[in-house]
Amino acid sequence: MFVGAVTHPTQVFIKLHTEEAGSTSASDTFGFSTVAYDGRVYSQLRRFVVVKPRPKEFYCLCVGKGTMKKGVDKNAHTIIYTGDRVPPKLAGEREMRKAPLRVIPDGPEEMLDPMSRINLGKPYPVEWNNRVKPIGRLDAASRVQLMAYWRSLVNAS
């Protein structure tokens, strides 16, 4: 399946994502590869939410786990979840100012981890020819919230 199958903003999908590995990363763990010029990359399946479709790409926000790393701007993150209840915040996690976003999964196998957080402050371009698997969409209230967060982010920069 390709991004072309992603039809609207706020659709959630999963794809293989590769990025340069940090200098402090342990390269003997799963997901690390050596590439040209002795470069190292880390690859993993990641979830994304579409915020802006464009002719040959989509701007997406990444879903990760937690906001406990030092230096993470907790105001640029919020909880994203599946199910009927918002999962509790993590032990030691400060309150996030943005309301949680609810995903309606395409099937029972597409449930998000209760630690899932979306980074509202770092959009990723995903080109139309990338392989992706749609896994759900935001519910109506969360669609409105996410698009408001996105507009405020774009207007602030």
XYZ file of N, CA and C in Angstrom:
471
model
N 0.849 -1.171 0.000
C 0.000 0.000 0.000
C 0.898 1.239 0.000
N 0.494 2.283 -0.696
C 1.282 3.495 -0.795
C 0.531 4.671 -0.184
N 1.271 5.763 0.063
C 0.667 6.952 0.652
C -0.514 7.427 -0.178
N -0.485 7.198 -1.482
C -1.616 7.575 -2.316
C -2.924 7.000 -1.800
N -2.842 5.895 -1.048
C -4.027 5.289 -0.457
C -4.475 6.031 0.804
N -3.606 6.907 1.318
C -3.976 7.746 2.452
C -4.817 8.877 1.870
N -6.065 8.943 2.275
C -7.002 9.801 1.557
C -7.316 11.131 2.223
N -7.005 11.292 3.491
C -7.433 12.531 4.138
C -6.563 12.873 5.338
N -6.570 14.159 5.731
C -5.873 14.536 6.953
C -6.468 13.781 8.131
N -5.655 13.558 9.107
C -5.973 12.867 10.365
C -6.065 11.362 10.201
N -5.707 10.833 9.044
C -5.597 9.381 8.902
C -4.295 8.957 9.585
N -4.313 7.798 10.214
C -3.154 7.263 10.918
C -2.622 6.084 10.116
N -1.305 6.040 9.932
C -0.709 4.933 9.203
C 0.610 4.536 9.841
N 1.103 3.364 9.432
C 2.381 2.862 9.908
C 3.293 2.688 8.710
N 4.581 2.993 8.881
C 5.550 2.824 7.799
C 6.926 2.553 8.372
N 7.794 1.992 7.539
C 9.188 1.831 7.919
C 9.841 3.196 7.843
N 10.426 3.621 8.949
C 11.045 4.946 9.029
C 12.520 4.759 9.349
N 13.383 5.405 8.576
C 14.822 5.328 8.774
C 15.368 6.730 8.979
N 16.252 6.863 9.983
C 16.898 8.151 10.217
C 18.315 7.913 10.703
N 19.131 8.945 10.606
C 20.519 8.826 11.048
C 20.560 8.494 12.532
N 21.434 7.542 12.887
C 21.579 7.147 14.285
C 22.424 8.177 15.021
N 22.045 8.462 16.242
C 22.815 9.388 17.065
C 24.162 8.795 17.453
N 25.090 9.642 17.837
C 26.442 9.184 18.172
C 26.480 8.362 19.451
N 25.471 8.472 20.292
C 25.462 7.714 21.548
C 24.646 6.430 21.443
N 24.122 6.132 20.267
C 23.300 4.931 20.087
C 24.166 3.682 20.088
N 23.679 2.639 20.747
C 24.363 1.343 20.721
C 24.039 0.666 19.400
N 25.037 0.439 18.569
C 24.782 -0.076 17.221
C 24.648 -1.588 17.173
N 24.781 -2.263 18.295
C 24.679 -3.714 18.268
C 23.257 -4.198 18.537
N 22.305 -3.286 18.548
C 20.918 -3.664 18.776
C 20.169 -3.707 17.453
N 19.015 -4.339 17.476
C 18.187 -4.512 16.296
C 17.799 -3.165 15.694
N 17.850 -3.059 14.386
C 17.383 -1.874 13.684
C 18.483 -0.969 13.174
N 19.738 -1.193 13.588
C 20.842 -0.348 13.133
C 21.496 -0.954 11.906
N 21.905 -0.085 10.975
C 22.592 -0.521 9.757
C 23.727 0.447 9.470
N 24.757 -0.059 8.814
C 25.843 0.793 8.342
C 25.571 1.083 6.872
N 25.704 2.355 6.499
C 25.441 2.777 5.127
C 26.696 3.452 4.584
N 26.596 4.058 3.422
C 27.743 4.688 2.763
C 28.471 5.660 3.684
N 29.778 5.771 3.473
C 30.635 6.694 4.211
C 30.639 6.415 5.709
N 30.542 5.144 6.070
C 30.525 4.713 7.480
C 29.414 5.368 8.284
N 28.356 5.733 7.615
C 27.201 6.291 8.314
C 26.405 5.178 8.980
N 25.667 5.543 10.010
C 24.803 4.581 10.689
C 23.382 5.125 10.684
N 22.441 4.235 10.431
C 21.033 4.619 10.447
C 20.269 3.658 11.339
N 19.137 4.134 11.810
C 18.254 3.319 12.630
C 16.915 3.237 11.912
N 16.393 2.034 11.761
C 15.111 1.823 11.084
C 14.136 1.146 12.038
N 12.903 1.574 11.977
C 11.848 0.959 12.777
C 10.494 1.286 12.155
N 9.481 0.494 12.509
C 8.121 0.818 12.101
C 7.619 1.929 13.009
N 7.097 2.990 12.413
C 6.574 4.104 13.200
C 5.196 4.477 12.701
N 4.428 5.044 13.597
C 3.083 5.497 13.270
C 3.115 7.005 13.041
N 2.292 7.448 12.089
C 2.199 8.856 11.743
C 0.738 9.234 11.571
N 0.454 10.529 11.761
C -0.874 11.085 11.515
C -0.725 12.171 10.456
N -1.506 12.078 9.398
C -1.457 13.064 8.314
C -2.073 14.378 8.790
N -1.352 15.485 8.563
C -1.914 16.802 8.881
C -2.070 17.688 7.655
N -1.276 17.441 6.600
C -1.372 18.299 5.417
C -1.030 17.505 4.165
N -2.039 17.136 3.387
C -1.730 16.490 2.107
C -1.255 17.521 1.093
N -0.280 17.133 0.288
C 0.237 17.976 -0.787
C 0.291 17.108 -2.046
N 0.562 17.698 -3.200
C 0.496 16.902 -4.429
C 1.371 15.644 -4.447
N 2.606 15.710 -3.959
C 3.487 14.541 -4.031
C 3.995 14.091 -2.664
N 3.441 14.644 -1.613
C 3.857 14.258 -0.266
C 2.772 14.635 0.733
N 2.947 14.154 1.931
C 2.065 14.490 3.041
C 2.934 14.976 4.182
N 2.482 16.013 4.889
C 3.130 16.366 6.150
C 2.426 15.591 7.241
N 3.225 14.955 8.076
C 2.688 14.061 9.096
C 3.351 14.351 10.434
N 2.652 13.985 11.504
C 3.198 14.077 12.853
C 3.439 12.659 13.342
N 4.554 12.476 14.023
C 4.981 11.150 14.453
C 4.403 10.799 15.822
N 4.033 9.533 15.952
C 3.570 8.992 17.229
C 4.744 8.225 17.838
N 5.127 8.603 19.057
C 6.210 7.930 19.770
C 5.708 7.460 21.117
N 6.643 7.110 21.978
C 6.276 6.611 23.299
C 6.890 7.486 24.377
N 6.046 8.184 25.064
C 6.492 8.915 26.243
C 7.132 10.255 25.949
N 7.260 11.035 26.988
C 7.866 12.358 26.923
C 8.866 12.544 28.051
N 9.446 11.442 28.517
C 10.288 11.491 29.703
C 11.747 11.829 29.410
N 12.160 11.799 28.142
C 13.546 12.114 27.822
C 13.863 13.555 28.193
N 15.078 13.771 28.636
C 15.513 15.124 28.974
C 15.483 16.000 27.724
N 14.973 17.210 27.872
C 14.934 18.151 26.769
C 13.687 18.093 25.907
N 12.798 17.144 26.154
C 11.566 17.044 25.370
C 10.598 18.141 25.800
N 10.068 18.879 24.842
C 9.092 19.923 25.132
C 7.728 19.276 25.316
N 7.314 19.137 26.550
C 6.047 18.454 26.835
C 4.845 19.247 26.321
N 5.021 20.539 26.105
C 3.922 21.348 25.567
C 3.715 21.115 24.072
N 4.673 20.468 23.429
C 4.544 20.151 22.010
C 4.069 18.716 21.809
N 3.680 18.045 22.879
C 3.226 16.658 22.821
C 1.863 16.534 23.488
N 1.155 15.499 23.091
C -0.060 15.133 23.804
C -0.274 13.631 23.671
N -1.147 13.124 24.502
C -1.492 11.709 24.468
C -2.299 11.424 23.210
N -2.004 10.295 22.574
C -2.817 9.798 21.472
C -3.137 8.346 21.828
N -4.400 7.959 21.695
C -4.809 6.664 22.239
C -5.920 6.031 21.408
N -6.078 4.732 21.606
C -7.213 3.993 21.073
C -8.021 3.510 22.277
N -9.250 3.154 22.047
C -10.089 2.693 23.143
C -11.019 3.792 23.640
N -11.735 3.481 24.702
C -12.748 4.400 25.214
C -12.241 5.355 26.286
N -11.095 5.044 26.882
C -10.585 5.873 27.976
C -9.187 6.387 27.680
N -8.945 7.617 28.111
C -7.608 8.193 27.994
C -6.700 7.471 28.983
N -5.551 6.967 28.529
C -4.656 6.304 29.477
C -4.086 7.323 30.468
N -3.722 6.870 31.658
C -3.159 7.803 32.636
C -1.800 8.303 32.184
N -1.432 9.476 32.688
C -0.094 9.977 32.365
C 0.934 9.079 33.041
N 2.145 9.138 32.536
C 3.223 8.310 33.053
C 3.692 8.834 34.405
N 4.222 7.961 35.222
C 4.766 8.382 36.514
C 5.870 9.409 36.262
N 5.767 10.553 36.911
C 6.754 11.605 36.741
C 6.522 12.509 35.545
N 5.505 12.232 34.771
C 5.213 13.045 33.585
C 4.386 14.251 33.985
N 4.823 15.431 33.539
C 4.059 16.645 33.815
C 2.797 16.673 32.972
N 1.821 17.439 33.445
C 0.581 17.594 32.682
C 0.885 18.226 31.328
N 0.269 17.709 30.296
C 0.389 18.296 28.970
C -0.793 19.243 28.774
N -0.555 20.339 28.100
C -1.591 21.367 27.942
C -2.592 21.055 26.845
N -2.215 20.199 25.943
C -3.095 19.869 24.820
C -3.979 18.678 25.190
N -5.219 18.732 24.736
C -6.166 17.641 25.003
C -5.730 16.373 24.269
N -5.965 15.212 24.857
C -5.619 13.936 24.200
C -6.395 13.751 22.893
N -5.801 12.974 21.987
C -6.395 12.690 20.688
C -6.750 11.211 20.617
N -7.970 10.921 20.196
C -8.455 9.536 20.143
C -8.448 9.010 18.719
N -7.875 7.828 18.541
C -7.820 7.155 17.252
C -8.869 6.054 17.222
N -9.604 5.992 16.134
C -10.507 4.873 15.892
C -9.729 3.898 15.010
N -9.311 2.748 15.567
C -8.489 1.825 14.784
C -9.298 1.100 13.713
N -8.606 0.690 12.652
C -9.253 -0.080 11.582
C -9.571 -1.504 12.014
N -8.906 -1.987 13.043
C -9.150 -3.333 13.538
C -8.562 -3.503 14.929
N -8.889 -4.588 15.625
C -8.423 -4.780 16.999
C -6.909 -4.944 17.115
N -6.252 -5.313 16.025
C -4.796 -5.471 16.061
C -4.047 -4.147 15.946
N -4.766 -3.060 15.755
C -4.150 -1.745 15.527
C -4.184 -0.843 16.756
N -4.292 -1.403 17.933
C -4.363 -0.604 19.158
C -3.010 0.056 19.440
N -3.040 1.293 19.925
C -1.823 2.008 20.289
C -1.387 1.630 21.700
N -0.099 1.711 21.936
C 0.451 1.497 23.268
C -0.065 2.617 24.179
N -0.402 2.319 25.442
C -0.873 3.377 26.352
C 0.143 4.505 26.575
N 1.412 4.251 26.264
C 2.438 5.289 26.406
C 2.535 6.187 25.177
N 1.711 5.980 24.171
C 1.827 6.732 22.916
C 1.571 8.215 23.126
N 2.459 9.000 22.531
C 2.365 10.457 22.535
C 2.622 10.929 21.111
N 1.982 12.023 20.712
C 2.213 12.585 19.385
C 3.005 13.873 19.542
N 4.018 14.017 18.704
C 4.857 15.214 18.715
C 4.251 16.220 17.744
N 3.628 17.247 18.289
C 2.943 18.254 17.479
C 3.915 19.260 16.865
N 5.146 19.282 17.345
C 6.097 20.308 16.945
C 7.096 19.903 15.883
N 6.987 18.681 15.344
C 7.981 18.223 14.377
C 7.308 17.480 13.223
N 6.876 18.227 12.198
C 6.254 17.556 11.052
C 7.301 16.838 10.198
N 6.904 15.705 9.653
C 7.748 14.916 8.762
C 7.100 14.884 7.383
N 7.870 15.140 6.317
C 7.313 14.919 4.980
C 7.398 13.427 4.646
N 6.328 12.879 4.136
C 6.312 11.491 3.677
C 5.906 11.541 2.211
N 6.801 11.084 1.346
C 6.535 11.156 -0.086
C 5.473 10.151 -0.500
N 4.783 10.466 -1.569
C 3.635 9.686 -2.029
C 3.981 8.250 -2.384
N 5.264 7.963 -2.727
C 5.618 6.614 -3.166
C 6.141 5.734 -2.024
N 6.049 6.172 -0.780
C 6.443 5.340 0.365
C 5.364 4.305 0.637
N 5.793 3.116 1.014
C 4.840 2.071 1.403
C 4.330 2.386 2.801
N 3.024 2.369 2.951
C 2.398 2.616 4.241
C 1.235 1.648 4.428
N 0.831 1.475 5.685
C -0.357 0.685 5.980
C -1.284 1.551 6.823
N -2.430 1.976 6.286
C -3.386 2.715 7.111
C -3.845 1.849 8.281
N -3.905 2.460 9.485
C -4.310 1.692 10.670
C -5.473 2.321 11.421
N -5.929 3.503 11.008
C -7.046 4.124 11.693
C -7.183 5.586 11.313
N -8.044 6.266 12.069
C -8.266 7.701 11.848
C -8.668 8.318 13.174
N -8.458 9.605 13.281
C -8.880 10.295 14.495
C -10.393 10.406 14.520
N -10.979 10.380 15.724
C -12.424 10.594 15.828
C -12.727 12.056 15.516
N -13.997 12.394 15.362
C -14.406 13.732 14.904
C -13.873 14.852 15.801
N -14.021 14.719 17.112
C -13.550 15.773 18.030
C -12.038 15.918 17.960
N -11.335 14.808 17.872
C -9.873 14.848 17.810
C -9.382 15.423 16.489
N -10.121 15.197 15.397
C -9.755 15.797 14.108
C -9.754 17.309 14.217
N -10.802 17.850 14.833
C -10.905 19.302 15.000
C -9.758 19.814 15.869
N -9.487 19.124 16.970
C -8.405 19.539 17.871
C -7.055 19.517 17.164
N -6.752 18.405 16.472
C -5.451 18.296 15.823
C -5.263 19.385 14.777
N -6.284 19.639 13.980
C -6.135 20.660 12.943
C -5.968 22.050 13.557
N -6.595 22.308 14.702
C -6.386 23.583 15.403
C -4.952 23.667 15.923
N -4.441 22.577 16.491
C -3.047 22.554 16.960
C -2.106 22.815 15.792
N -2.370 22.165 14.656
C -1.518 22.305 13.471
C -1.542 23.741 12.951
N -2.730 24.351 12.861
C -2.823 25.741 12.378
C -2.070 26.691 13.302
N -2.190 26.495 14.624
C -1.485 27.377 15.543
C 0.019 27.189 15.424
N 0.470 25.989 15.158
C 1.890 25.712 14.985
C 2.413 26.393 13.726
N 1.688 26.256 12.631
C 2.100 26.858 11.361
C 2.079 28.378 11.470
N 1.058 28.939 12.102
C 0.966 30.399 12.235
C 2.023 30.969 13.168
N 2.495 30.166 14.125
C 3.484 30.636 15.093
C 4.885 30.667 14.482
N 5.107 29.906 13.407
C 6.465 29.853 12.843
C 6.659 30.805 11.685
